[in-house]
CSV table of C-alpha atoms and ligand atoms in Angstrom, one decimal:
chain,number,residue,atom,x,y,z
A,1,UNK,CA,-0.2,-0.3,0.2
A,2,UNK,CA,1.3,3.3,-1.0
A,3,UNK,CA,2.5,5.4,1.9
A,4,UNK,CA,-0.5,8.1,1.5
A,5,UNK,CA,-2.9,5.6,0.7
A,6,UNK,CA,-3.4,5.3,4.0
A,7,UNK,CA,-3.4,9.3,5.2
A,8,UNK,CA,-6.0,10.7,6.2
A,9,UNK,CA,-7.2,14.1,3.6
A,10,UNK,CA,-6.1,17.2,4.1
A,11,UNK,CA,-2.7,16.1,5.9
A,12,UNK,CA,-0.7,19.2,3.9
A,13,UNK,CA,2.1,17.7,1.8
A,14,UNK,CA,3.5,14.7,0.9
A,15,UNK,CA,4.6,11.6,3.1
A,16,UNK,CA,6.5,13.0,5.8
A,17,UNK,CA,9.3,10.4,6.8
A,18,UNK,CA,7.6,9.2,9.5
A,19,UNK,CA,4.2,8.4,7.4
A,20,UNK,CA,6.6,6.0,6.0
A,21,UNK,CA,4.9,1.5,6.1
A,22,UNK,CA,5.5,0.1,8.4
A,23,UNK,CA,7.4,3.5,10.6
A,24,UNK,CA,10.3,2.4,11.0
A,25,UNK,CA,11.5,2.4,14.6
A,26,UNK,CA,14.1,3.2,17.8
A,27,UNK,CA,13.8,1.8,21.0
A,28,UNK,CA,15.7,4.2,23.5
A,29,UNK,CA,17.3,1.6,26.3
A,30,UNK,CA,17.5,-2.4,25.3
A,31,UNK,CA,17.1,-3.4,29.1
A,32,UNK,CA,14.3,-5.8,29.9
A,33,UNK,CA,11.7,-3.6,28.2
A,34,UNK,CA,14.2,-1.9,24.9
A,35,UNK,CA,15.4,-5.3,23.9
A,36,UNK,CA,11.9,-7.4,24.2
A,37,UNK,CA,10.0,-4.6,22.4
A,38,UNK,CA,12.5,-4.4,19.4
A,39,UNK,CA,12.6,-8.2,18.8
A,40,UNK,CA,8.8,-8.6,18.7
A,41,UNK,CA,8.7,-5.5,16.5
A,42,UNK,CA,11.6,-6.5,14.1
A,43,UNK,CA,9.1,-9.6,13.9
A,44,UNK,CA,6.3,-8.3,13.5
A,45,UNK,CA,8.6,-6.3,10.1
A,46,UNK,CA,9.4,-3.1,11.3
A,47,UNK,CA,12.8,-1.7,11.2
A,48,UNK,CA,14.0,-2.0,14.6
A,49,UNK,CA,17.1,-0.2,16.3
A,50,UNK,CA,17.8,-0.7,19.8
A,51,UNK,CA,20.2,2.4,20.6
A,52,UNK,CA,21.9,2.3,24.6
A,53,UNK,CA,24.6,4.2,26.0
A,54,UNK,CA,26.5,0.4,27.6
A,55,UNK,CA,28.8,-0.5,24.4
A,56,UNK,CA,29.1,-3.9,26.0
A,57,UNK,CA,25.9,-4.6,26.3
A,58,UNK,CA,24.9,-3.3,23.2
A,59,UNK,CA,28.1,-5.4,21.0
A,60,UNK,CA,26.5,-8.7,23.4
A,61,UNK,CA,23.2,-7.8,21.8
A,62,UNK,CA,24.5,-7.5,18.2
A,63,UNK,CA,25.7,-10.3,18.3
A,64,UNK,CA,22.5,-12.1,19.3
A,65,UNK,CA,23.5,-12.3,23.1
A,66,UNK,CA,21.1,-11.9,25.4
A,67,UNK,CA,21.9,-10.2,29.1
A,68,UNK,CA,19.3,-11.8,31.0
A,69,UNK,CA,16.6,-14.5,30.5
A,70,UNK,CA,13.5,-14.2,29.0
A,71,UNK,CA,11.9,-17.0,27.6
A,72,UNK,CA,11.2,-17.1,23.0
A,73,UNK,CA,13.2,-13.7,23.3
A,74,UNK,CA,17.1,-15.1,22.7
A,75,UNK,CA,15.4,-17.0,19.1
A,76,UNK,CA,13.2,-13.0,18.1
A,77,UNK,CA,17.3,-11.6,18.7
A,78,UNK,CA,18.7,-13.4,16.4
A,79,UNK,CA,15.5,-13.9,13.7
A,80,UNK,CA,15.7,-9.6,13.1
A,81,UNK,CA,19.5,-9.8,13.7
A,82,UNK,CA,20.2,-11.9,10.9
A,83,UNK,CA,17.0,-10.7,8.5
A,84,UNK,CA,18.4,-6.9,9.1
A,85,UNK,CA,15.6,-6.1,10.2
A,86,UNK,CA,17.0,-5.3,13.9
A,87,UNK,CA,20.1,-3.8,14.9
A,88,UNK,CA,21.8,-2.3,17.9
A,89,UNK,CA,23.5,1.1,18.4
A,90,UNK,CA,25.0,2.8,20.7
A,91,UNK,CA,24.7,5.9,19.0
A,92,UNK,CA,21.7,8.2,18.5
A,93,UNK,CA,22.7,9.8,15.8
A,94,UNK,CA,21.9,6.6,13.9
A,95,UNK,CA,19.0,5.9,16.4
A,96,UNK,CA,17.8,9.3,14.8
A,97,UNK,CA,18.7,9.5,11.5
A,98,UNK,CA,17.4,4.8,11.2
A,99,UNK,CA,14.1,5.1,12.9
A,100,UNK,CA,10.4,7.6,12.4
A,101,UNK,CA,9.3,6.5,15.8
A,102,UNK,CA,11.4,6.6,18.8
A,103,UNK,CA,10.0,4.6,22.5
A,104,UNK,CA,11.8,5.7,25.9
A,105,UNK,CA,12.7,2.4,27.4
A,106,UNK,CA,14.7,3.1,29.7
A,107,UNK,CA,15.0,2.7,33.6
A,108,UNK,CA,13.3,4.6,36.3
A,109,UNK,CA,14.7,3.2,39.3
A,110,UNK,CA,13.9,4.2,43.3
A,111,UNK,CA,15.7,7.0,44.4
A,112,UNK,CA,16.8,7.4,48.2
A,113,UNK,CA,13.5,8.9,49.3
A,114,UNK,CA,11.2,6.4,47.3
A,115,UNK,CA,10.3,8.9,44.0
A,116,UNK,CA,11.7,7.4,40.7
A,117,UNK,CA,15.0,8.7,39.1
A,118,UNK,CA,14.4,10.1,36.1
A,119,UNK,CA,17.6,10.9,34.8
A,120,UNK,CA,18.0,8.3,32.5
A,121,UNK,CA,14.7,9.5,30.9
A,122,UNK,CA,16.4,12.7,30.7
A,123,UNK,CA,20.2,11.3,29.0
A,124,UNK,CA,17.9,10.0,26.4
A,125,UNK,CA,16.3,12.7,25.1
A,126,UNK,CA,18.6,15.1,25.3
A,127,UNK,CA,20.8,12.4,23.6
A,128,UNK,CA,18.6,11.7,20.3
A,129,UNK,CA,16.5,15.5,20.7
A,130,UNK,CA,19.5,17.3,18.6
A,131,UNK,CA,19.7,14.6,16.0
A,132,UNK,CA,16.2,14.6,15.2
A,133,UNK,CA,15.0,16.3,12.2
A,134,UNK,CA,11.5,16.7,10.3
A,135,UNK,CA,7.9,15.1,12.2
A,136,UNK,CA,8.8,12.3,14.5
A,137,UNK,CA,7.6,11.1,17.6
A,138,UNK,CA,8.8,10.6,21.0
A,139,UNK,CA,6.6,7.5,22.9
A,140,UNK,CA,7.2,7.2,26.0
A,141,UNK,CA,6.8,3.8,27.3
A,142,UNK,CA,8.9,3.5,30.9
A,143,UNK,CA,7.0,3.6,34.5
A,144,UNK,CA,7.0,7.5,35.1
A,145,UNK,CA,5.5,9.6,37.4
A,146,UNK,CA,2.3,11.4,36.3
A,147,UNK,CA,3.7,14.6,34.3
A,148,UNK,CA,6.8,13.5,33.4
A,149,UNK,CA,5.2,13.6,29.2
A,150,UNK,CA,4.9,17.1,30.0
A,151,UNK,CA,8.0,18.2,31.2
A,152,UNK,CA,9.5,15.8,28.3
A,153,UNK,CA,7.8,17.7,25.7
A,154,UNK,CA,9.6,21.1,27.1
A,155,UNK,CA,12.3,19.0,27.2
A,156,UNK,CA,12.7,18.6,23.5
A,157,UNK,CA,11.3,21.9,22.9
A,158,UNK,CA,14.3,23.2,24.4
A,159,UNK,CA,17.2,19.9,23.4
A,160,UNK,CA,16.0,19.4,18.9
A,161,UNK,CA,17.2,21.6,16.0
A,162,UNK,CA,15.5,24.3,14.4
A,163,UNK,CA,14.2,22.3,11.3
A,164,UNK,CA,12.6,19.3,13.9
A,165,UNK,CA,8.7,19.1,14.8
A,166,UNK,CA,8.8,16.2,17.8
A,167,UNK,CA,5.7,15.3,19.0
A,168,UNK,CA,4.5,13.6,22.2
A,169,UNK,CA,2.4,10.4,23.0
A,170,UNK,CA,2.6,8.0,25.9
A,171,UNK,CA,1.7,4.7,25.5
A,172,UNK,CA,2.4,1.9,28.5
A,173,UNK,CA,3.5,-1.1,28.6
A,174,UNK,CA,2.4,-3.9,31.1
A,175,UNK,CA,5.4,-6.4,30.7
A,176,UNK,CA,5.6,-9.6,32.9
A,177,UNK,CA,8.6,-10.8,33.4
A,178,UNK,CA,9.0,-14.6,32.2
A,179,UNK,CA,6.1,-13.6,29.7
A,180,UNK,CA,7.0,-11.1,28.0
A,181,UNK,CA,7.4,-11.7,24.4
A,182,UNK,CA,3.4,-12.8,24.5
A,183,UNK,CA,2.7,-9.7,26.3
A,184,UNK,CA,4.2,-7.1,23.3
A,185,UNK,CA,2.6,-9.4,20.4
A,186,UNK,CA,-0.9,-9.9,22.3
A,187,UNK,CA,-0.8,-7.6,24.5
A,188,UNK,CA,-4.8,-7.2,26.1
A,189,UNK,CA,-4.8,-4.0,25.7
A,190,UNK,CA,-3.5,-0.5,24.4
A,191,UNK,CA,-2.9,2.9,26.6
A,192,UNK,CA,-2.1,5.6,23.9
A,193,UNK,CA,-1.7,9.1,25.6
A,194,UNK,CA,-1.0,11.9,22.5
A,195,UNK,CA,-2.4,15.3,22.2
A,196,UNK,CA,-3.1,15.1,18.4
A,197,UNK,CA,-4.3,13.3,15.6
A,198,UNK,CA,-1.4,12.8,13.9
A,199,UNK,CA,0.6,11.5,17.0
A,200,UNK,CA,-2.4,9.0,17.4
A,201,UNK,CA,-2.6,8.1,13.6
A,202,UNK,CA,1.1,7.4,14.0
A,203,UNK,CA,0.4,4.7,16.9
A,204,UNK,CA,-2.3,2.8,14.9
A,205,UNK,CA,0.0,2.9,12.2
A,206,UNK,CA,3.0,1.0,14.6
A,207,UNK,CA,0.1,-1.8,16.4
A,208,UNK,CA,-1.0,-2.9,12.5
A,209,UNK,CA,0.4,-5.7,13.4
A,210,UNK,CA,-0.5,-7.0,16.7
A,211,UNK,CA,-3.9,-5.8,15.9
A,212,UNK,CA,-3.4,-8.3,13.2
A,213,UNK,CA,-2.0,-10.7,14.7
A,214,UNK,CA,-5.6,-10.6,17.1
A,215,UNK,CA,-7.4,-10.9,14.1
A,216,UNK,CA,-6.4,-13.5,12.8
A,217,UNK,CA,-6.2,-15.4,16.8
A,218,UNK,CA,-10.1,-14.4,16.5
A,219,UNK,CA,-8.9,-11.4,19.5
A,220,UNK,CA,-9.4,-7.8,19.3
A,221,UNK,CA,-7.2,-5.7,21.3
A,222,UNK,CA,-8.9,-3.0,23.0
A,223,UNK,CA,-7.6,0.5,22.3
A,224,UNK,CA,-7.8,3.2,25.5
A,225,UNK,CA,-6.9,6.9,24.4
A,226,UNK,CA,-6.2,8.9,27.2
A,227,UNK,CA,-4.8,12.2,27.9
A,228,UNK,CA,-0.7,11.9,29.1
A,229,UNK,CA,-1.9,11.9,32.6
A,230,UNK,CA,-3.9,9.0,32.7
A,231,UNK,CA,-1.9,7.4,30.4
A,232,UNK,CA,1.2,7.4,32.7
A,233,UNK,CA,-1.2,6.7,35.8
A,234,UNK,CA,-2.8,3.4,34.2
A,235,UNK,CA,0.7,2.2,35.1
A,236,UNK,CA,1.5,2.6,38.3
A,237,UNK,CA,-2.6,2.0,38.9
A,238,UNK,CA,-2.1,-1.4,37.9
A,239,UNK,CA,0.8,-2.7,39.7
A,240,UNK,CA,-0.8,-0.8,42.8
A,241,UNK,CA,-3.7,-2.7,42.6
A,242,UNK,CA,-1.6,-6.0,41.8
A,243,UNK,CA,0.6,-5.2,44.8
A,244,UNK,CA,-2.1,-4.3,46.9
A,245,UNK,CA,-4.1,-7.7,46.2
A,246,UNK,CA,-1.3,-10.0,46.8
A,247,UNK,CA,-0.6,-7.5,49.7
A,248,UNK,CA,-4.4,-8.3,50.8
A,249,UNK,CA,-3.9,-12.5,50.8
A,250,UNK,CA,-1.2,-12.2,52.5
A,251,UNK,CA,-3.2,-10.0,55.2
A,252,UNK,CA,-5.5,-12.8,55.3
A,253,UNK,CA,-2.9,-15.2,55.4
A,254,UNK,CA,-1.3,-13.1,59.0
A,255,UNK,CA,-4.7,-13.7,60.4
A,256,UNK,CA,-5.1,-17.3,58.9
A,257,UNK,CA,-2.3,-18.4,61.3
A,258,UNK,CA,-3.8,-16.5,64.0
A,259,UNK,CA,-7.2,-18.4,63.6
A,260,UNK,CA,-5.8,-22.0,62.8
A,261,UNK,CA,-7.0,-21.2,59.0
A,262,UNK,CA,-5.6,-21.7,55.4
A,263,UNK,CA,-5.1,-18.8,52.9
A,264,UNK,CA,-4.7,-21.3,50.5
A,265,UNK,CA,-8.5,-22.4,50.4
A,266,UNK,CA,-9.4,-19.4,51.9
A,267,UNK,CA,-8.3,-17.8,48.1
A,268,UNK,CA,-9.0,-20.2,45.6
A,269,UNK,CA,-12.5,-19.1,47.6
A,270,UNK,CA,-12.6,-15.3,47.0
A,271,UNK,CA,-11.4,-15.7,43.5
A,272,UNK,CA,-14.5,-18.1,42.2
A,273,UNK,CA,-16.2,-14.7,42.9
A,274,UNK,CA,-16.5,-12.8,39.5
A,275,UNK,CA,-15.9,-9.9,40.8
A,276,UNK,CA,-12.6,-10.4,42.9
A,277,UNK,CA,-11.3,-13.5,40.4
A,278,UNK,CA,-8.7,-15.8,40.9
A,279,UNK,CA,-4.9,-14.0,39.6
A,280,UNK,CA,-3.2,-12.1,42.0
A,281,UNK,CA,-4.1,-14.1,45.1
A,282,UNK,CA,-1.7,-16.7,45.6
A,283,UNK,CA,-0.2,-15.7,49.7
A,284,UNK,CA,3.3,-16.0,50.4
A,285,UNK,CA,6.7,-14.2,50.7
A,286,UNK,CA,5.5,-11.2,48.5
A,287,UNK,CA,6.1,-9.5,45.9
A,288,UNK,CA,9.3,-8.3,44.3
A,289,UNK,CA,11.2,-7.6,41.7
A,290,UNK,CA,12.3,-4.1,39.2
A,291,UNK,CA,8.2,-3.0,39.2
A,292,UNK,CA,5.8,-3.6,42.0
A,293,UNK,CA,7.7,-2.6,45.5
A,294,UNK,CA,9.3,0.6,43.4
A,295,UNK,CA,5.9,1.9,41.5
A,296,UNK,CA,4.0,1.9,44.9
A,297,UNK,CA,7.0,4.1,46.4
A,298,UNK,CA,7.1,6.3,43.3
A,299,UNK,CA,3.5,6.7,43.4
A,300,UNK,CA,2.9,7.4,46.7
A,301,UNK,CA,6.3,9.9,46.6
A,302,UNK,CA,4.3,11.9,43.0
A,303,UNK,CA,1.2,12.3,45.0
A,304,UNK,CA,2.4,13.8,48.2
A,305,UNK,CA,4.2,16.4,46.0
A,306,UNK,CA,0.6,16.6,44.1
A,307,UNK,CA,-1.0,17.2,47.5
A,308,UNK,CA,-2.7,14.3,47.8
A,309,UNK,CA,-0.9,11.7,49.3
A,310,UNK,CA,-3.8,11.0,51.9
A,311,UNK,CA,-5.4,8.8,48.8
A,312,UNK,CA,-2.9,6.7,48.5
A,313,UNK,CA,-1.3,5.8,52.2
A,314,UNK,CA,-2.9,2.7,52.4
A,315,UNK,CA,0.2,1.5,49.7
A,316,UNK,CA,2.2,2.0,52.5
A,317,UNK,CA,0.3,-0.9,54.9
A,318,UNK,CA,0.9,-2.7,51.5
A,319,UNK,CA,4.5,-2.2,51.0
A,320,UNK,CA,4.7,-3.4,55.5
A,321,UNK,CA,2.3,-6.5,55.1
A,322,UNK,CA,5.1,-7.3,51.9
A,323,UNK,CA,8.1,-7.2,54.4
A,324,UNK,CA,6.4,-9.1,57.0
A,325,UNK,CA,5.9,-11.9,55.0
A,326,UNK,CA,9.7,-11.7,54.6
A,327,UNK,CA,10.7,-11.5,59.1
A,328,UNK,CA,8.1,-14.3,59.2
A,329,UNK,CA,9.7,-16.5,57.4
A,330,UNK,CA,12.4,-16.2,59.7
A,331,UNK,CA,10.5,-16.4,62.7
A,332,UNK,CA,9.2,-19.6,62.0
A,333,UNK,CA,12.4,-20.7,60.8
A,334,UNK,CA,13.4,-20.2,64.9
A,335,UNK,CA,10.6,-22.2,65.8
A,336,UNK,CA,10.9,-25.2,63.6
A,337,UNK,CA,14.5,-25.4,65.0
A,338,UNK,CA,13.5,-25.0,68.4
A,339,UNK,CA,15.6,-21.8,68.7
A,340,UNK,CA,16.3,-19.5,71.8
A,341,UNK,CA,14.9,-16.4,70.9
A,342,UNK,CA,17.4,-13.8,71.3
A,343,UNK,CA,16.8,-10.1,72.6
A,344,UNK,CA,17.4,-9.0,69.0
A,345,UNK,CA,14.8,-11.9,67.5
A,346,UNK,CA,15.1,-15.2,66.7
A,347,UNK,CA,19.1,-16.4,67.2
A,348,UNK,CA,20.5,-19.1,64.4
A,349,UNK,CA,23.7,-20.3,64.8
A,350,UNK,CA,25.0,-23.4,64.5
A,351,UNK,CA,22.0,-24.4,62.1
A,352,UNK,CA,22.5,-24.7,58.4
A,353,UNK,CA,19.0,-23.9,55.9
A,354,UNK,CA,18.8,-24.5,52.4
A,355,UNK,CA,17.2,-21.7,50.5
A,356,UNK,CA,15.7,-22.7,47.5
A,357,UNK,CA,14.6,-20.2,45.2
A,358,UNK,CA,16.9,-16.5,45.0
A,359,UNK,CA,14.9,-14.9,41.7
A,360,UNK,CA,11.6,-12.7,43.0
A,361,UNK,CA,9.5,-15.2,40.5
A,362,UNK,CA,10.6,-18.5,38.3
A,363,UNK,CA,11.5,-18.4,35.1
A,364,UNK,CA,13.2,-15.2,35.4
A,365,UNK,CA,17.1,-14.7,36.7
A,366,UNK,CA,15.8,-10.6,38.1
A,367,UNK,CA,16.9,-10.8,41.3
A,368,UNK,CA,16.3,-7.1,42.2
A,369,UNK,CA,14.3,-7.0,45.4
A,370,UNK,CA,13.7,-10.8,45.4
A,371,UNK,CA,11.6,-12.1,48.3
A,372,UNK,CA,13.7,-15.5,48.4
A,373,UNK,CA,17.0,-13.6,48.5
A,374,UNK,CA,15.8,-11.2,51.6
A,375,UNK,CA,14.9,-14.0,53.6
A,376,UNK,CA,17.8,-15.5,52.6
A,377,UNK,CA,20.0,-12.4,54.0
A,378,UNK,CA,17.4,-12.8,57.5
A,379,UNK,CA,18.8,-15.7,58.1
A,380,UNK,CA,22.0,-15.3,57.3
A,381,UNK,CA,22.3,-12.5,59.3
A,382,UNK,CA,20.2,-14.3,62.3
A,383,UNK,CA,23.3,-16.7,62.5
A,384,UNK,CA,22.4,-19.4,60.4
A,385,UNK,CA,24.6,-21.2,57.4
A,386,UNK,CA,22.5,-20.5,54.8
A,387,UNK,CA,23.0,-22.5,51.5
A,388,UNK,CA,20.8,-20.6,48.3
A,389,UNK,CA,19.8,-23.0,45.3
A,390,UNK,CA,18.5,-21.3,42.3
A,391,UNK,CA,17.9,-22.4,38.7
A,392,UNK,CA,18.7,-19.6,36.9
A,393,UNK,CA,19.2,-16.8,39.2
A,394,UNK,CA,22.2,-18.3,41.0
A,395,UNK,CA,24.6,-16.3,39.1
A,396,UNK,CA,23.4,-12.8,39.8
A,397,UNK,CA,22.0,-14.1,43.4
A,398,UNK,CA,25.8,-14.3,44.0
A,399,UNK,CA,26.9,-11.3,42.3
A,400,UNK,CA,25.0,-8.7,44.6
A,401,UNK,CA,24.4,-11.4,47.5
A,402,UNK,CA,28.3,-12.5,48.1
A,403,UNK,CA,28.0,-12.9,51.5
A,404,UNK,CA,25.6,-15.7,51.4
A,405,UNK,CA,26.9,-19.9,50.3
A,406,UNK,CA,25.2,-21.1,47.3
A,407,UNK,CA,24.9,-24.2,45.8
A,408,UNK,CA,25.1,-25.8,42.2
A,409,UNK,CA,22.1,-28.7,42.6
A,410,UNK,CA,18.7,-28.9,44.4
A,411,UNK,CA,20.1,-31.6,46.2
A,412,UNK,CA,23.3,-30.1,47.2
A,413,UNK,CA,21.3,-27.6,48.9
A,414,UNK,CA,19.6,-29.9,50.9
A,415,UNK,CA,22.1,-31.8,52.1
A,416,UNK,CA,22.8,-32.1,55.7
A,417,UNK,CA,20.3,-29.0,55.8
A,418,UNK,CA,18.0,-28.4,59.1
A,419,UNK,CA,15.7,-26.9,57.3
A,420,UNK,CA,14.7,-26.3,54.2
A,421,UNK,CA,13.2,-22.9,52.3
A,422,UNK,CA,11.5,-22.7,49.4
A,423,UNK,CA,11.1,-19.2,48.3
A,424,UNK,CA,10.5,-19.3,44.9
A,425,UNK,CA,7.9,-21.5,42.8
A,426,UNK,CA,10.1,-23.3,39.9
A,427,UNK,CA,9.1,-25.3,38.6
A,428,UNK,CA,12.1,-27.7,39.9
A,429,UNK,CA,10.8,-27.8,43.6
A,430,UNK,CA,7.4,-28.3,43.1
A,431,UNK,CA,8.1,-31.6,41.1
A,432,UNK,CA,10.9,-32.3,43.6
A,433,UNK,CA,10.5,-35.8,45.1
A,434,UNK,CA,10.5,-35.1,49.1
A,435,UNK,CA,11.3,-38.9,49.8
A,436,UNK,CA,15.0,-38.4,47.5
A,437,UNK,CA,15.3,-34.9,49.6
A,438,UNK,CA,14.1,-36.6,53.1
A,439,UNK,CA,17.0,-38.7,52.5
A,440,UNK,CA,19.7,-35.9,52.3
A,441,UNK,CA,18.7,-33.4,55.1
A,442,UNK,CA,19.3,-33.4,58.8
A,443,UNK,CA,16.3,-32.5,59.4
A,444,UNK,CA,12.9,-33.4,57.7
A,445,UNK,CA,11.5,-29.1,58.2
A,446,UNK,CA,10.2,-27.4,55.5
A,447,UNK,CA,8.6,-24.2,55.0
A,448,UNK,CA,6.9,-23.4,51.6
A,449,UNK,CA,7.2,-20.1,51.5
A,450,UNK,CA,5.2,-20.3,48.1
A,451,UNK,CA,2.3,-22.7,49.4
A,452,UNK,CA,3.6,-24.6,46.2
A,453,UNK,CA,4.5,-27.9,47.4
A,454,UNK,CA,2.2,-30.9,47.5
A,455,UNK,CA,1.4,-30.9,51.6
A,456,UNK,CA,0.2,-34.6,51.8
A,457,UNK,CA,3.2,-35.3,49.6
A,458,UNK,CA,5.5,-34.1,51.8
A,459,UNK,CA,3.8,-34.7,55.5
A,460,UNK,CA,3.7,-38.6,53.9
A,461,UNK,CA,7.5,-38.6,53.3
A,462,UNK,CA,7.8,-37.8,57.0
A,463,UNK,CA,8.8,-33.8,56.7
A,464,UNK,CA,7.6,-31.1,58.6
A,465,UNK,CA,5.4,-29.4,56.6
A,466,UNK,CA,4.4,-25.1,57.4
A,467,UNK,CA,3.6,-23.7,54.5
A,468,UNK,CA,2.5,-18.8,55.0
A,469,UNK,CA,-0.9,-18.7,56.1
A,470,UNK,CA,-1.7,-22.3,57.1
A,471,UNK,CA,-1.6,-23.4,60.8
A,472,UNK,CA,-1.2,-27.0,61.1
A,473,UNK,CA,2.3,-28.2,60.8
A,474,UNK,CA,1.8,-31.9,59.4
B,501,UGA,C1,4.7,-6.8,36.9
B,501,UGA,C2,3.7,-6.9,36.6
B,501,UGA,O1,3.0,-8.0,36.6
B,501,UGA,C3,3.7,-6.6,34.7
B,501,UGA,O2,2.0,-6.1,34.5
B,501,UGA,C4,4.7,-4.4,34.8
B,501,UGA,O3,4.4,-4.4,33.3
B,501,UGA,C5,5.4,-4.8,35.5
B,501,UGA,O4,5.1,-5.1,36.7
B,501,UGA,C6,6.5,-3.8,34.6
B,501,UGA,O5,6.1,-2.9,35.6
B,501,UGA,O6,7.0,-3.8,33.8
B,501,UGA,P1,6.6,-8.2,37.0
B,501,UGA,O7,7.0,-7.4,38.2
B,501,UGA,O8,7.0,-9.2,35.5
B,501,UGA,O9,5.5,-7.4,36.4
B,501,UGA,O10,6.0,-9.8,38.2
B,501,UGA,P2,4.4,-10.1,38.4
B,501,UGA,O11,4.0,-11.3,37.6
B,501,UGA,O12,3.3,-9.4,39.0
B,501,UGA,O13,5.0,-10.8,40.3
B,501,UGA,C7,5.6,-9.7,40.8
B,501,UGA,C8,6.2,-10.5,42.0
B,501,UGA,O14,4.6,-10.8,43.2
B,501,UGA,C9,6.5,-11.7,41.8
B,501,UGA,O15,7.4,-11.7,42.8
B,501,UGA,C10,5.5,-12.9,41.9
B,501,UGA,O16,6.1,-13.8,43.1
B,501,UGA,C11,4.6,-12.0,43.7
B,501,UGA,N1,3.1,-12.2,43.5
B,501,UGA,C12,2.3,-12.7,42.2
B,501,UGA,C13,2.3,-12.9,44.1
B,501,UGA,O17,3.7,-13.2,45.9
B,501,UGA,N2,1.6,-13.5,44.6
B,501,UGA,C14,0.7,-13.3,43.2
B,501,UGA,O18,-1.0,-13.9,43.8
B,501,UGA,C15,1.3,-13.1,42.1
């Protein structure tokens, strides 16, 4: 189809470069977000450039090597590179010349005061802006405090050359690690925060591939057009809601422990109510990762700045409930190992504990703010000799917490242990044979921090089983 055929009548002059079909795309920041989008959109037929300031990362990606684990992504990166549709660069001039629509995918880490650090956003905008010419679109994807898009507009105006007509739009992402490829190719909704018709139409063309895929699969993707502020808030609100749901069930877990009820059955019963739904009601050691914890803190910080702090003060409680679950494992370990508590809490000196899991969730190698590692550190801090095993996250965990002991295999972690703590629900742990492990350990005591094991099977193999949110000891 000709370029002009896609344009609505009334647009001035011939097709601008940004009206090329399909639009050429750049992704600023080739972390987990930018790389996944870049590879998926190359797969959908776009010419794509990933831009990053880190030459080592760019060289690795250009050679088809992923610096993190994401199922299915390495294959897409390789296919994109082989097809010539996917390139990586450290040069913003190359990204500006090779793309019509630029997606901002850099990180927004937590500042010490809880707010979001926008340093990488500012740096990315200032790096690309001087190289932009003609009509271009800069689309925000990073998770940011509400108000960022307007600030980027001002930044852009200051840094683009006179012949550039650069617009901003906001299109939040909702990727879940371990599921990210599917989340990009098959999004459950698309949110477009834009000021003008041209920006909206350009994003329609960007999203044509995912709509076509959906149509082939008999689905339809809802598109919600909003203002900037709503688009920015959708993302943090979604994560805050998910975090709240998890902390809600974990608060119920505390109550269940006190009352002798069973939180897993409670969650199952709640989930049958369609208004509540069964998802994100798995009680355990709580949420971690690079998103939920930092996003609820950034939302509180931004709400305070806006004078609406009271509205989201409950998120502080959500955070506290989440932190308490980690401490609960330490407390349980002390009880189950029959240790005499010291004045500063459980004293575990002389005990050996196998910690199964280091990543914040299974099918990922991400250990950022991982509850499993936080618990391992608490146990270590209380004097226990800790040995951590994780199927994929061992290397990252070792790098971030070299003070802990590590094992290369599940059996090695468990050998001689007085207590086994399952803290990430990897399939390898769920399917482990409790009878075989029983022969390796010193004490048959297991804390199931994710309520993911078959209680009956572990009990039958002679284990004292303890889940979170369930009082009975088998
Ligand atoms: C989260 C959101 O789910 C995504 O929609 C969002 O796009 C992403 O953050 C982001 O901001 O980029 P992710 O961090 O990959 O995705 O992880 P989740 O699957 O949401 O899990 C977060 C944590 O909650 C994990 O530690 C997980 O174990 C825990 N969790 C999850 C529970 O403890 N219970 C549950 O029922 C569900």
